[in-house]
Coordinates of C-alpha atoms in Angstrom, one line a residue:
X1 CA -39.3 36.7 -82.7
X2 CA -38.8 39.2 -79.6
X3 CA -38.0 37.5 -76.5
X4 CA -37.8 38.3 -72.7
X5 CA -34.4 39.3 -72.9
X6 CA -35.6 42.1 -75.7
X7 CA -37.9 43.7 -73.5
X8 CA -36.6 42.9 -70.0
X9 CA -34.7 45.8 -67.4
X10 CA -31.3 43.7 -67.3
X11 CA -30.6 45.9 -63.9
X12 CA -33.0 43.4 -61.8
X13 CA -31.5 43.9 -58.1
X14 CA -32.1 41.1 -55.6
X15 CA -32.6 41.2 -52.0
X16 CA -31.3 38.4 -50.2
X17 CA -33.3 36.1 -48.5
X18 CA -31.2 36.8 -44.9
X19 CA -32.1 40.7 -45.7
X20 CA -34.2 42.7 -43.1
X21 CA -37.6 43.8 -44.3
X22 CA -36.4 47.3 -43.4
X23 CA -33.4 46.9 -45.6
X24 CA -35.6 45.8 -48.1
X25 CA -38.1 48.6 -47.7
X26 CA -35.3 50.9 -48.7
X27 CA -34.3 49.4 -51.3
X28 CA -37.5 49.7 -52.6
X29 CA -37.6 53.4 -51.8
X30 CA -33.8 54.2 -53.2
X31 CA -34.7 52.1 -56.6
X32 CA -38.5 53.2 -56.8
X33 CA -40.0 50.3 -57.5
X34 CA -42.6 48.1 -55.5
X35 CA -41.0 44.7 -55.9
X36 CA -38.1 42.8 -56.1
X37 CA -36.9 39.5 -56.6
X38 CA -35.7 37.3 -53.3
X39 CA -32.4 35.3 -54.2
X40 CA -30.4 33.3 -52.1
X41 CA -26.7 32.7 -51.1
X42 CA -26.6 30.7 -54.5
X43 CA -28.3 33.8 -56.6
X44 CA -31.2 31.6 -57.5
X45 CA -34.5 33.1 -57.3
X46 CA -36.4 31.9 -54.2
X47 CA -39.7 34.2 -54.4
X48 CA -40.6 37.9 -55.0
X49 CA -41.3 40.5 -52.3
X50 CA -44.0 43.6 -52.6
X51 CA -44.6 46.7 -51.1
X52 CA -47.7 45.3 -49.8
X53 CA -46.2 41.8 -48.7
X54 CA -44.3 44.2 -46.5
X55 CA -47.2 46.3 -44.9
X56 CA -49.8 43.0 -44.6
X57 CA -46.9 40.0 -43.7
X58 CA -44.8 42.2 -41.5
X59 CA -45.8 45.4 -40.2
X60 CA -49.9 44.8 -40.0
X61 CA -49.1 41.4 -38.1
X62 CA -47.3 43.9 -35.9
X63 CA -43.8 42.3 -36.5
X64 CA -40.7 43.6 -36.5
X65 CA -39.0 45.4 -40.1
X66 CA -36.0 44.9 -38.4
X67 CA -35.9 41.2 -37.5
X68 CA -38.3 39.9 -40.2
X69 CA -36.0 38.6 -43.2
X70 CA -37.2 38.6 -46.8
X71 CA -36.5 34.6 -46.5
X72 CA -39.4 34.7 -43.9
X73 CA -42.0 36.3 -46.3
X74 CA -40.8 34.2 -49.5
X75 CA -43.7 31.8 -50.0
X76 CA -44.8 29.4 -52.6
X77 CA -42.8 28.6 -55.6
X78 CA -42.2 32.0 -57.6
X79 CA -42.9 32.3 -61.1
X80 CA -40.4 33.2 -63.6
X81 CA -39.1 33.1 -67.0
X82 CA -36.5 32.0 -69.6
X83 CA -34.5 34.8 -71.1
X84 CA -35.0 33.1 -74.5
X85 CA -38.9 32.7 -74.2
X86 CA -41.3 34.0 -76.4
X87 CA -42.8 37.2 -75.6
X88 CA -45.9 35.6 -76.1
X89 CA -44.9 32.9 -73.2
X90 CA -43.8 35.4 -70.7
X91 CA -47.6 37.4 -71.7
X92 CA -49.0 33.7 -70.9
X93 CA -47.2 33.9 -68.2
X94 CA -48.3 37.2 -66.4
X95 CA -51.6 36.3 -67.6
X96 CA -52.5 32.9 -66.7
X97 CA -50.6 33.4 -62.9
X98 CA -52.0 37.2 -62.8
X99 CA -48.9 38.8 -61.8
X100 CA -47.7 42.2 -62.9
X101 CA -43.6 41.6 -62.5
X102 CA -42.1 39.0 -64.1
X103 CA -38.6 37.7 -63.1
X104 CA -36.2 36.9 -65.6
X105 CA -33.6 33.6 -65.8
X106 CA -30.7 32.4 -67.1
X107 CA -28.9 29.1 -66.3
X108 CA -31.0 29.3 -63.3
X109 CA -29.6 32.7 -62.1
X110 CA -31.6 36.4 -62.4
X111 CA -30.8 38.5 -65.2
X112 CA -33.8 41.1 -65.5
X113 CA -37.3 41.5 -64.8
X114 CA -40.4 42.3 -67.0
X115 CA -43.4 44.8 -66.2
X116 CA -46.6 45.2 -67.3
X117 CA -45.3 48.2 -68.9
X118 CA -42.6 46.8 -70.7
X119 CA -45.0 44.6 -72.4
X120 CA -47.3 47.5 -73.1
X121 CA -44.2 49.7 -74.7
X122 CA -43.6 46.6 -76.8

């Protein structure tokens, strides 16, 4: 049975929910990527944060990067998925919430993340 944690990046990097959207926007740009997990103080997952969650929450609403935290934009209850699951599950998953980035947890904590195309390479 593959799992999550067989096809997950285990080098998932968080921004903090007290982060500035401009600190997040380069972390974006110095890791490539167009999303990353939002964890708190505790390292628990509290949401994700996108590219575009940047340019339509923050910057088209004419706020400022530098005083808008990642905490601010965090909304809803993210989705996410056991380490342990069932590649199946976390396809279910992506699928039945229509998301293309799947966080990945353990004992409540982040340990990797899931794309689209990791599920296509496996």
């Amino acid at each position: 049975m593959t799992t999550a944690r067989d096809i997950m990046h285990t080098d998932a990097t968080c921004v903090g929910i007290h982060e500035t959207i401009s600190a997040a926007a380069q972390h974006m740009r110095d890791l490539g990527v167009g999303a990353l997990p939002i964890c708190g103080d505790d390292d628990r997952l509290h949401g994700m944060l996108t590219d575009r969650d940047i340019v339509v929450g923050c910057v088209a609403k004419g706020h400022d990067p530098a005083k808008v935290t990642a905490g601010d934009l965090a909304q809803g209850t993210p989705r996410w998925i056991e380490a342990d699951a069932d590649v199946n599950a976390v396809l279910e998953e992506m699928q039945n919430h229509r998301i293309r980035r799947l966080p990945v947890v353990e004992n409540k904590k982040l340990v990797g993340m899931i794309s689209e195309a990791d599920l296509a390479q496996h």
